[in-house]
Short mmCIF file of C-alpha atoms and ligand atoms in Angstrom, two decimals:
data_model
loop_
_atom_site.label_atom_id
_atom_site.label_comp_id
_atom_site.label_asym_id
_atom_site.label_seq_id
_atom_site.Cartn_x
_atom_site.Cartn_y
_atom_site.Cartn_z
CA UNK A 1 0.00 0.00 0.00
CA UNK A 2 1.69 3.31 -1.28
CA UNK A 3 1.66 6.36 1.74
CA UNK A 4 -1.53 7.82 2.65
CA UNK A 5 -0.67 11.59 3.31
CA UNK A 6 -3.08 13.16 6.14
CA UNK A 7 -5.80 15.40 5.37
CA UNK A 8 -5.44 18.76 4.33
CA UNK A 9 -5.54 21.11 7.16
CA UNK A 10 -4.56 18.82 9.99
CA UNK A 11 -1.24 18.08 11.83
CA UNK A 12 0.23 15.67 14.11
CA UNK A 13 1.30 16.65 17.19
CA UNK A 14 4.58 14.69 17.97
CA UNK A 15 7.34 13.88 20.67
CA UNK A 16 9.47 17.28 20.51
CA UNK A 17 12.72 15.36 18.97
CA UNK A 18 10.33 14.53 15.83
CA UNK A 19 8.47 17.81 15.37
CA UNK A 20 8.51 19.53 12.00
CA UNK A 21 7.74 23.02 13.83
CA UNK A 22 8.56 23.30 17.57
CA UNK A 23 4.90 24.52 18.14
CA UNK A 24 4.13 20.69 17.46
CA UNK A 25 5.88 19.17 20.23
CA UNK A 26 3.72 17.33 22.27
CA UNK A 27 5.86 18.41 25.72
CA UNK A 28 4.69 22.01 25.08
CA UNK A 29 1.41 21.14 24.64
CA UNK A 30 1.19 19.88 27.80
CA UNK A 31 2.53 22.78 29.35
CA UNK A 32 0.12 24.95 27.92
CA UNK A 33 -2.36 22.32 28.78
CA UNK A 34 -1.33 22.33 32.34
CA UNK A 35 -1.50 25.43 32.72
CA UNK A 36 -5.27 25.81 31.29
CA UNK A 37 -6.10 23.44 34.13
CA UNK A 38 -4.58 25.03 36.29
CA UNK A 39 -5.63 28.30 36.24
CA UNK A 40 -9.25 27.25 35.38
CA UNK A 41 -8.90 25.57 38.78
CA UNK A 42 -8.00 28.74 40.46
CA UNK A 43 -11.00 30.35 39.21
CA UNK A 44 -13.10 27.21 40.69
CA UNK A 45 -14.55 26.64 37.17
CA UNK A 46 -15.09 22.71 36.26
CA UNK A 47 -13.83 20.95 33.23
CA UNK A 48 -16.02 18.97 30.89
CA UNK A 49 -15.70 16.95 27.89
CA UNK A 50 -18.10 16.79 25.16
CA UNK A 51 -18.63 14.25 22.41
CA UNK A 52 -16.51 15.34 19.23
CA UNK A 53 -19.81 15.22 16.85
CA UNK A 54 -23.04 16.15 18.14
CA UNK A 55 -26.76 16.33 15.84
CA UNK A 56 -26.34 18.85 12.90
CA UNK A 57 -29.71 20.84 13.93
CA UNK A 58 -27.63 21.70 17.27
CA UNK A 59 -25.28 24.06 15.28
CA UNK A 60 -27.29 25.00 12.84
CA UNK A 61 -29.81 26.52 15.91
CA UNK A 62 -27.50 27.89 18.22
CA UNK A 63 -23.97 29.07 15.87
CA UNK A 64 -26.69 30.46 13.41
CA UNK A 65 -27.78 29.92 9.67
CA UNK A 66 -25.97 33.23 8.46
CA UNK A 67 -22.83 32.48 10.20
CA UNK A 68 -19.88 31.71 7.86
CA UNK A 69 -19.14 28.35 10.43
CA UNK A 70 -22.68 26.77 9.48
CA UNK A 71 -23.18 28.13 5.64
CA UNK A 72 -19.94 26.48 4.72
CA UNK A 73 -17.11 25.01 7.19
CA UNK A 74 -19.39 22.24 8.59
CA UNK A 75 -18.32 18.72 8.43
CA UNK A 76 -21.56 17.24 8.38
CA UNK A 77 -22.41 13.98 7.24
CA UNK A 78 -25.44 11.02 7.38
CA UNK A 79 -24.74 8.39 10.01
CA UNK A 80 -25.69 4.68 9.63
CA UNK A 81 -29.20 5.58 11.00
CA UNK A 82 -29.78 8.13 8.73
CA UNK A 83 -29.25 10.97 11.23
CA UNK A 84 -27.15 14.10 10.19
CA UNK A 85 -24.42 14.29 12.30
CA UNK A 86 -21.67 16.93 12.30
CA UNK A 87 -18.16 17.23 14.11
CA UNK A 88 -18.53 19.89 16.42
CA UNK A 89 -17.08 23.34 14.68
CA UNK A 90 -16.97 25.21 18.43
CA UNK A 91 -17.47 24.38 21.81
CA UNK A 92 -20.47 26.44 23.33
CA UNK A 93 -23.47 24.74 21.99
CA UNK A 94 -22.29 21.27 23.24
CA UNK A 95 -21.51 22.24 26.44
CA UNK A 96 -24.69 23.88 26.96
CA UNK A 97 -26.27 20.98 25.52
CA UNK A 98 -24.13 19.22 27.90
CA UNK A 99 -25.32 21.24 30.76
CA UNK A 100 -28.92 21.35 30.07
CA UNK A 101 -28.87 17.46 29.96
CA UNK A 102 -27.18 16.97 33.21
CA UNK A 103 -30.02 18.76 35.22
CA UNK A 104 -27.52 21.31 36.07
CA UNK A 105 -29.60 24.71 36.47
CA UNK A 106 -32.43 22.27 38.48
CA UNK A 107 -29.40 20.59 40.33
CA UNK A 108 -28.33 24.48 40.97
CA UNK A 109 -24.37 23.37 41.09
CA UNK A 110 -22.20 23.87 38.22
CA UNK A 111 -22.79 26.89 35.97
CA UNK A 112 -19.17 27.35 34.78
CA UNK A 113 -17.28 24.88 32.63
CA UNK A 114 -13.91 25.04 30.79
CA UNK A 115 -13.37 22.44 27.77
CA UNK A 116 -9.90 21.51 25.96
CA UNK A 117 -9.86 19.59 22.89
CA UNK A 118 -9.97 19.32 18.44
CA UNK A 119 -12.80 21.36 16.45
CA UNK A 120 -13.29 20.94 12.87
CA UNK A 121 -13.87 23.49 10.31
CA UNK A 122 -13.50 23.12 6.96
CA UNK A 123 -11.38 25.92 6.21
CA UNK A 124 -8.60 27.40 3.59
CA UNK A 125 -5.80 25.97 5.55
CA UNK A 126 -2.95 28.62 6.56
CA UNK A 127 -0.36 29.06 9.10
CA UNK A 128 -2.80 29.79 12.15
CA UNK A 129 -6.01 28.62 10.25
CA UNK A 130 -6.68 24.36 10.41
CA UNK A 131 -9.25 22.60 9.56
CA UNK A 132 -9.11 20.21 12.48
CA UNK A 133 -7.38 22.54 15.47
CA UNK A 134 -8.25 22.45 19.13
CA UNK A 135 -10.13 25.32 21.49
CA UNK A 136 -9.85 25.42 24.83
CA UNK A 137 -13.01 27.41 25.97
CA UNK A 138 -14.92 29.05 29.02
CA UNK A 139 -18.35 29.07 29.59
CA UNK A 140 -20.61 30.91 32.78
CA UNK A 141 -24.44 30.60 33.01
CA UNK A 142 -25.99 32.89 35.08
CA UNK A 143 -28.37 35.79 35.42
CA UNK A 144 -27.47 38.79 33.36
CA UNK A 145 -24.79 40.44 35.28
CA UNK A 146 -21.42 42.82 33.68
CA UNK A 147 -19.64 40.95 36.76
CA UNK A 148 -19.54 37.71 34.76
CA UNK A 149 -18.54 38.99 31.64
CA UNK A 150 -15.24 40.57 33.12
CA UNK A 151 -15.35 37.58 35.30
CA UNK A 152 -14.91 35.67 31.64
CA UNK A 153 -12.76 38.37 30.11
CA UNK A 154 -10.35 38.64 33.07
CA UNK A 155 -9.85 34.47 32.91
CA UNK A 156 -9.05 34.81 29.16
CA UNK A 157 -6.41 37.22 30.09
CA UNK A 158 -4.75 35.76 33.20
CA UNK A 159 -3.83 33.04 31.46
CA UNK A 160 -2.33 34.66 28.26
CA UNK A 161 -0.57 36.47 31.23
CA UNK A 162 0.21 33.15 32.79
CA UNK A 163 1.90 32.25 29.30
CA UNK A 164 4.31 35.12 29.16
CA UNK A 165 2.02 37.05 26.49
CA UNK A 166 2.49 40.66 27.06
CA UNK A 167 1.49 41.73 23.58
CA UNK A 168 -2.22 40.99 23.88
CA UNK A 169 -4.40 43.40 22.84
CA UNK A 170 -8.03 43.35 23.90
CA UNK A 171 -10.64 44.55 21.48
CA UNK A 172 -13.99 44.75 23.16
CA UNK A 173 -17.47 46.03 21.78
CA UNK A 174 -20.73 46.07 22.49
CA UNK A 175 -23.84 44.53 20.54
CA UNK A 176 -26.45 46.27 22.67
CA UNK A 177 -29.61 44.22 23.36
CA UNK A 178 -31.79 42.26 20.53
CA UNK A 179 -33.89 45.15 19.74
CA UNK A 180 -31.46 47.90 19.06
CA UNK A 181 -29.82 45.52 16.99
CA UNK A 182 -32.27 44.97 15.20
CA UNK A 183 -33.02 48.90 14.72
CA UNK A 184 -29.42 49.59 13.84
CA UNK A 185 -28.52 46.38 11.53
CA UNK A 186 -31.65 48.04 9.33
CA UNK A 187 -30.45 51.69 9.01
CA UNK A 188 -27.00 49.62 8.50
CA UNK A 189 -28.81 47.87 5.87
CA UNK A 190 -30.40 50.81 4.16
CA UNK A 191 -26.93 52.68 3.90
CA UNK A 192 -25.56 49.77 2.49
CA UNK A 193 -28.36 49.41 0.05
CA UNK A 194 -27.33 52.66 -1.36
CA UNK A 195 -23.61 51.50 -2.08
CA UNK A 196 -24.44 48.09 -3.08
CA UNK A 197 -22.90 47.97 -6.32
CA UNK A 198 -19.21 48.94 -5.02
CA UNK A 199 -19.31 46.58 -2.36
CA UNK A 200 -17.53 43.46 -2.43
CA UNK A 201 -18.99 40.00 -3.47
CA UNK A 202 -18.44 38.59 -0.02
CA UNK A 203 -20.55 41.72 1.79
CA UNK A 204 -23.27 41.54 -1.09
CA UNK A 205 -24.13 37.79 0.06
CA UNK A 206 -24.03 39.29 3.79
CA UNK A 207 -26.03 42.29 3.14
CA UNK A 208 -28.70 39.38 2.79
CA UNK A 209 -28.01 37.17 5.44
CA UNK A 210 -25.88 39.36 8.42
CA UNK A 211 -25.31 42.93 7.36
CA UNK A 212 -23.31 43.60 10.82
CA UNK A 213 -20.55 41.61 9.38
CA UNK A 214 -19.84 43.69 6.69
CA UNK A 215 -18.19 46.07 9.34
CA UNK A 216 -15.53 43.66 9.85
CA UNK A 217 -14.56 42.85 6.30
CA UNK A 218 -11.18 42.68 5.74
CA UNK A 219 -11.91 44.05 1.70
CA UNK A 220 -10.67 47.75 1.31
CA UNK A 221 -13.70 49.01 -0.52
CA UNK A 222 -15.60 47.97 1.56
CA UNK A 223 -13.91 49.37 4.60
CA UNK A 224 -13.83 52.47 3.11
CA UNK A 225 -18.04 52.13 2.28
CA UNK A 226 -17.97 51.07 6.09
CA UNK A 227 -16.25 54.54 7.40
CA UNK A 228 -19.49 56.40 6.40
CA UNK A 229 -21.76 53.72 8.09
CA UNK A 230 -23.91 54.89 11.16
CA UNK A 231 -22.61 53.70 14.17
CA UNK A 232 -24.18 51.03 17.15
CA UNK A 233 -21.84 52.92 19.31
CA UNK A 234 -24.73 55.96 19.03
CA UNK A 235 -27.65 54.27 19.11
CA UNK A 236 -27.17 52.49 22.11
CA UNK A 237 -30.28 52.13 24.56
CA UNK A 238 -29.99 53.15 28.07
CA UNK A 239 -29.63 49.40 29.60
CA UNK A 240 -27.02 47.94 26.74
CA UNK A 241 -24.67 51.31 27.39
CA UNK A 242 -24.85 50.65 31.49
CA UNK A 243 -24.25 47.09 30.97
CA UNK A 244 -21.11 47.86 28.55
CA UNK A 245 -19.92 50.64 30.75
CA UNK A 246 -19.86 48.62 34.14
CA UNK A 247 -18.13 46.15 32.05
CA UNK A 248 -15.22 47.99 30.86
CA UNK A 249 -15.15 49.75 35.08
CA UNK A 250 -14.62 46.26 36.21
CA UNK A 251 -11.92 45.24 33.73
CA UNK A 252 -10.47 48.90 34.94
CA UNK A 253 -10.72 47.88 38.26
CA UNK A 254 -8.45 44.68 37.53
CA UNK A 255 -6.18 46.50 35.05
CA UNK A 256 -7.19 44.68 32.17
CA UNK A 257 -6.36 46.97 29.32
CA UNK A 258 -8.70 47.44 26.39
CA UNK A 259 -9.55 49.10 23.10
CA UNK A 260 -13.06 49.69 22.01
CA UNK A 261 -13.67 48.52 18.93
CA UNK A 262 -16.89 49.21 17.13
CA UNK A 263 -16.59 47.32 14.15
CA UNK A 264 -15.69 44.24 16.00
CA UNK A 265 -18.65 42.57 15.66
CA UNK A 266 -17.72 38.50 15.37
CA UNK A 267 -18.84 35.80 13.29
CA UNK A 268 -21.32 33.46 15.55
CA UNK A 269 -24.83 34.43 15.45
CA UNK A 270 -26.18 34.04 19.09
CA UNK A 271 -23.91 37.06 20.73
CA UNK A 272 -25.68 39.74 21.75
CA UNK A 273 -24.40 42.81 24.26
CA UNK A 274 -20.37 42.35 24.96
CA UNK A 275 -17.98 40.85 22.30
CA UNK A 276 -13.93 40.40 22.80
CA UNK A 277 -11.09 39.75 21.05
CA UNK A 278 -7.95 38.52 22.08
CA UNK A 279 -5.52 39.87 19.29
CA UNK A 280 -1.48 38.97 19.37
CA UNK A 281 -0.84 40.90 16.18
CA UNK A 282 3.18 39.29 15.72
CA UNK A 283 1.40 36.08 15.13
CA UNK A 284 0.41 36.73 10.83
CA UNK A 285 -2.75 37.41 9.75
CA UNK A 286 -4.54 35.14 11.92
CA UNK A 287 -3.57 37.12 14.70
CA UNK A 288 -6.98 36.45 17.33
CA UNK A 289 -5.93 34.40 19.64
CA UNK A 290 -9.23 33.82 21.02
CA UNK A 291 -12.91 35.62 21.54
CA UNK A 292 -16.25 35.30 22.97
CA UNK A 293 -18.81 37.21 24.39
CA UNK A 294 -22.41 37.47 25.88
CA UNK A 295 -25.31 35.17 24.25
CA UNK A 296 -28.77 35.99 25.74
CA UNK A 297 -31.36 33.28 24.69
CA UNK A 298 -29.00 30.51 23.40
CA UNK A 299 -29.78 28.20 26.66
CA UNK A 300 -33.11 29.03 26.72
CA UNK A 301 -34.10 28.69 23.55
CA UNK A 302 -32.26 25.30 23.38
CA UNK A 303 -34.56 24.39 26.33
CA UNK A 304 -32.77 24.81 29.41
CA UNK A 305 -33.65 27.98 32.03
CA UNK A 306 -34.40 31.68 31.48
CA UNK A 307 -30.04 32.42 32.39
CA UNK A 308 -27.94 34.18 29.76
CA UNK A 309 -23.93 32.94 29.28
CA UNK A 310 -20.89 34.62 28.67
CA UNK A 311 -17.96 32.89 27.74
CA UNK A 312 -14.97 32.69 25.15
CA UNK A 313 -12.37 30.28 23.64
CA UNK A 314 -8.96 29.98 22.48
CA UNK A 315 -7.38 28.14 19.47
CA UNK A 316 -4.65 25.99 21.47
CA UNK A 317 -2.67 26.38 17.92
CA UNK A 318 -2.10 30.01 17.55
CA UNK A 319 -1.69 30.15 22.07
CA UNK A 320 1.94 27.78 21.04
CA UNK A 321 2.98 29.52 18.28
CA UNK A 322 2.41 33.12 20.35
CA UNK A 323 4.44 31.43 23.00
CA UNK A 324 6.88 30.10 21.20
CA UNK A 325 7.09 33.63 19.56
CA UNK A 326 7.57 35.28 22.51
CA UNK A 327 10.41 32.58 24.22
CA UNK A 328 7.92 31.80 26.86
CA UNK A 329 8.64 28.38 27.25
CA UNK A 330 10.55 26.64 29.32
CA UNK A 331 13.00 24.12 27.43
CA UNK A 332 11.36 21.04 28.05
CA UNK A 333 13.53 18.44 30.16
CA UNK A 334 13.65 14.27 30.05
CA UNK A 335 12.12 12.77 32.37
CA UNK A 336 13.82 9.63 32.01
CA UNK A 337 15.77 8.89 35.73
CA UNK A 338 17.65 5.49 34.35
CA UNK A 339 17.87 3.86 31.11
CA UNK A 340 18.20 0.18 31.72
CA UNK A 341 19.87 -2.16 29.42
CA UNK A 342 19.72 -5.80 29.54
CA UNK A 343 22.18 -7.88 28.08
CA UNK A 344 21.39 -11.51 27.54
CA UNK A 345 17.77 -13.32 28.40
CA UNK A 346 18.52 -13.89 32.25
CA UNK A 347 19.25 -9.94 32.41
CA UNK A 348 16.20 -9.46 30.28
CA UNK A 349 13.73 -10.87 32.77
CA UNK A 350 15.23 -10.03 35.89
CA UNK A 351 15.47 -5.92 34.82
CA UNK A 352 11.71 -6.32 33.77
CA UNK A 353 10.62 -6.96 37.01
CA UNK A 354 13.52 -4.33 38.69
CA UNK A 355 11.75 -1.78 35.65
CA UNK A 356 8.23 -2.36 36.56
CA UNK A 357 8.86 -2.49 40.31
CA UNK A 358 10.50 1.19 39.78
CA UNK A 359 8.05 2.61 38.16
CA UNK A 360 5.48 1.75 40.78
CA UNK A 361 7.89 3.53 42.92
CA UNK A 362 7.51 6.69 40.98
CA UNK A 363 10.85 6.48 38.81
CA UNK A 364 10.97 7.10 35.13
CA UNK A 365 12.56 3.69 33.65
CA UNK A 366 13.15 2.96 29.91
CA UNK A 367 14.36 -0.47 29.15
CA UNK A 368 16.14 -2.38 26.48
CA UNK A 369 16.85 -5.90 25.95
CA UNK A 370 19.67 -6.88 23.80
CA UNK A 371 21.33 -10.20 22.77
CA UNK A 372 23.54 -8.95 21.01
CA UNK A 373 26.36 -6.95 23.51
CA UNK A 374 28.02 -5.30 20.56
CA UNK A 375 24.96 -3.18 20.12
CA UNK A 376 25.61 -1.25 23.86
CA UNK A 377 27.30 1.20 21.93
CA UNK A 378 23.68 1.76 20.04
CA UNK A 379 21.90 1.53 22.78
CA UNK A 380 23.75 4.10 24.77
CA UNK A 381 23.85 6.49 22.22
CA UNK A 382 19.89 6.26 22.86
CA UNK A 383 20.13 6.72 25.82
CA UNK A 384 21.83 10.21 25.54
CA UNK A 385 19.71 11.25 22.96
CA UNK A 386 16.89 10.06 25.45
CA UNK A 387 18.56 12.80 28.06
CA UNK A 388 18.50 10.02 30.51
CA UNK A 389 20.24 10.58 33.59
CA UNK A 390 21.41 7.33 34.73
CA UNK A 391 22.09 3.95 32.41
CA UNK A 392 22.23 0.47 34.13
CA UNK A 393 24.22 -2.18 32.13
CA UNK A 394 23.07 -5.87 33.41
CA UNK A 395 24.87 -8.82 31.62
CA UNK A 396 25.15 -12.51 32.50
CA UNK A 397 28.26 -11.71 34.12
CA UNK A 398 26.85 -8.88 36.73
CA UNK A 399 24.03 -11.64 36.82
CA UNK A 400 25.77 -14.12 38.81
CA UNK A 401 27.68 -11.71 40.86
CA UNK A 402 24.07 -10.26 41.81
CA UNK A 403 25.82 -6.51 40.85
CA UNK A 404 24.69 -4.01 37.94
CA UNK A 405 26.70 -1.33 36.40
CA UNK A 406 25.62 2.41 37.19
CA UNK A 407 26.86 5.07 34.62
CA UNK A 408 25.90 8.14 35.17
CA UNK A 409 25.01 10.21 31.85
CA UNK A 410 26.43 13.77 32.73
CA UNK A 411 29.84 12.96 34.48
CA UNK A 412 30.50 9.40 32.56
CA UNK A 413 31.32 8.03 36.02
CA UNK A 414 30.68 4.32 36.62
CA UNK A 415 29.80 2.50 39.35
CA UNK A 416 28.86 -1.44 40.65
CA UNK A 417 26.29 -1.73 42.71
CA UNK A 418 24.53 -4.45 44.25
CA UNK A 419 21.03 -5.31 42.03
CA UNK A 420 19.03 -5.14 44.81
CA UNK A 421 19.85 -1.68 46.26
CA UNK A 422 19.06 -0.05 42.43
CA UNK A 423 15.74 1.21 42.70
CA UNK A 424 16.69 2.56 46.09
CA UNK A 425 19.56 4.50 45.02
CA UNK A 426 17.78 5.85 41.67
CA UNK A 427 15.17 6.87 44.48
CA UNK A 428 17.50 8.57 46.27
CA UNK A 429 18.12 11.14 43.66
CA UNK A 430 14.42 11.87 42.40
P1 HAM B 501 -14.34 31.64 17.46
O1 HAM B 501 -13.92 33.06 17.36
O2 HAM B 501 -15.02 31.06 16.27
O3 HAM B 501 -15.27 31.52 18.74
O4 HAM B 501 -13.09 30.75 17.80
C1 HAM B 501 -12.28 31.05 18.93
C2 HAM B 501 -10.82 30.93 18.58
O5 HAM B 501 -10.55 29.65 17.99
C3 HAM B 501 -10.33 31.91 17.52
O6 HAM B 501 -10.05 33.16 18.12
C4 HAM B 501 -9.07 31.22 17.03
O7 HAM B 501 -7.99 31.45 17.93
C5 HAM B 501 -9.45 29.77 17.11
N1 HAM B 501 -9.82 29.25 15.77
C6 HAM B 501 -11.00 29.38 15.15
N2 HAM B 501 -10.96 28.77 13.94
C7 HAM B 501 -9.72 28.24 13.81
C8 HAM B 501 -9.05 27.49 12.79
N3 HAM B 501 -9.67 27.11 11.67
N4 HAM B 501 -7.76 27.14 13.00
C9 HAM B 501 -7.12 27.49 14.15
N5 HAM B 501 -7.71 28.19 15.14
C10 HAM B 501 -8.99 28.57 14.97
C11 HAM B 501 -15.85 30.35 19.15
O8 HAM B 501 -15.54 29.26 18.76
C12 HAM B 501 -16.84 30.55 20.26
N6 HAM B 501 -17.39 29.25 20.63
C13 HAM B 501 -16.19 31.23 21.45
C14 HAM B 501 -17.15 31.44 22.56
C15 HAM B 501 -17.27 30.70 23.68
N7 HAM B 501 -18.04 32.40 22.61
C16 HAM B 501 -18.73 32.28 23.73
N8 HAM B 501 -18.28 31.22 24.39
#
């Protein structure tokens, strides 16, 4: 069978020695991952983990019909019961699902959940844009309160803080309540009527289907079209403008700096009030980290109680390669304490035990049996490359004398030691 190359759009994330690009090494995944955990801990916010494809009508109600995610990026497809099925594009809608299913509002206990893991969109690949890449993501269900949306905000950007990010810039905005929305995405609408023709082909389909996205095109007509635009920022109602105001005093309060942004607007459909964007603009073009913001009715009208949500997430992808960018991480180191090699079949099977009894005793062990003894040189070599710290050499000989040889990796110095005392001297150094 000739190669089968993997999809278009994905990656493999590998041991560091084997990684194409650094930002692929599995060791600093984990420390990013760690770290996730860790500060979602802090915050007292519990993880959960959602199947990877959920029923296609659950995206299709809650990301939205006009959004760019559901019109064209979906991997959807018929199962063997004839149910359309589609691997989950974003996080919120299954854990909400999630949430609504487990009782949780009756059970009145959990009402903020963090999530780590792949989404699928079926994308233009790019550096920073996949078409399988992984979110990790924060949601809070409550009553409508400004507290919880700095609560979310302030998460998002303790732990790009945590990561060494100092360039993140915060774009916030406000999408005011339903029905000034709706008042201001129709005089939007009638001004853009009135430059259809010069707008581009992109913002034509979205005049149709979401004119507010036109204010973030990326097209230079149509930004210039946009500059004349009316603004949201003016016809904000009295409630929307307190809510976005106490919003921005708490992140004040915290020193969370920000920049307004009106023309952020986002590309889900269920946000409503405040939006944010986490922006590291070194990155390239795909230079938002991660966003979120406020969605009103999604829980409710998916069937669960009268709360609203706030919440954001993160692609894990462009988080490394920010990271990495900025020489925030910390080289990773073996873990391996001894590398054991056995030489002959006695060796092998008595070093299998010693290996297994180590590692219930919390050491690191890598083995190797070998008949062959002119192969030590390969195997230490290994070893090294390994970054082990210790190698034990058992052979018939050291057998029978009931020794094993000790070399340690960084001075070269070897040592005989009895073959019962090893795992207690490996202990010794851990
Ligand atoms: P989103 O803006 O669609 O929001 O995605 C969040 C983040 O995921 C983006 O800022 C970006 O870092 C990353 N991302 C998105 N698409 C890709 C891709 N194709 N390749 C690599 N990274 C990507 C949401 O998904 C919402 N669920 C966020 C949210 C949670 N809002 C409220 N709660």
């Amino acid at each position: 069978m000739s190669h089968i190359q993997s999809p278009k759009g994905t990656f493999d994330i590998l041991p560091g020695a084997l990684a194409e690009e650094p930002w692929q090494s599995s060791q600093l995944w984990k420390q990013v991952e760690d770290l996730v955990h860790e500060q979602c801990r802090r915050a007292c916010i519990h993880e959960i983990r959602m199947p990877i494809f959920e029923s296609t009508e659950l995206f299709q109600k809650s990301t939205g019909e006009s959004s760019d995610i559901v019109q064209k990026e979906m991997y959807t497809f018929d199962d063997k019961g004839d149910r359309s099925m589609t691997l989950r594009p974003e996080g919120t809608p299954g854990a909400l699902r999630a949430l609504i299913d487990a009782n949780a509002f009756q059970k009145q206990s959990v009402n903020r959940v963090y999530y780590l893991g792949p989404m699928f969109r079926y994308e233009r690949p790019q550096q920073g844009r996949y078409r399988q890449f992984h979110q990790f993501g924060i949601e809070i269900l409550g009553p409508r309160s400004p507290w919880l949306d700095a609560e979310a905000i302030s998460l998002g950007w303790n732990i790009l803080s945590a990561l060494g990010l100092q360039e993140t810039e915060l774009l916030i905005n406000t999408l005011a309540s339903d029905a000034t929305r709706r008042t201001y995405q129709s005089a939007l609408k009638d001004f853009l009527m009135s430059q259809e023709s010069s707008l581009s082909e992109d913002s034509k389909r979205r005049l149709h289907t979401n004119p507010l996205r036109i204010l973030d095109s990326k097209d230079a007509a149509d930004r210039a079209i946009i500059t004349g635009a009316p603004k949201l920022s003016q016809m904000l109602d009295d409630d929307s403008k307190r809510f976005f105001d106490q919003v921005l005093e708490l992140l004040e309060r915290a020193c969370i700096r920000y920049t307004i942004d009106d023309k952020l607007v986002r590309g889900l459909d269920y946000y409503c009030d405040t939006v944010f964007e986490f922006q590291i603009k070194t990155i390239g073009a795909q230079s938002a980290v991660g966003g979120g913001g406020r969605y009103g009715r999604m829980l409710s009208e998916m069937g669960g109680p009268s709360l609203e949500g706030v919440g954001f997430a993160c692609g894990m992808e462009r988080l490394l390669q920010a990271t990495l960018q900025a020489g925030q991480f910390s080289k990773p180191s073996s873990n391996c304490h001894c590398f054991m090699i056995a030489l002959g079949h006695g060796a092998a099977t008595t070093l299998f035990a010693l290996i297994n009894e180590g590692r219930q005793q919390n050491l690191c062990l890598e083995g190797w049996p070998s008949q062959d003894p002119k192969k030590l040189k390969q195997a230490l070599q290994y070893a090294d490359k390994l970054g082990a710290r210790y190698v034990a050499i058992l052979g018939d000989e050291e057998l029978a004398n009931g020794q094993v040889k000790l070399r340690h990796m960084g001075t070269r110095e070897e040592i005989s030691l009895p073959l019962a005392g090893l795992i207690e001297y490996l202990k010794r150094g851990l």
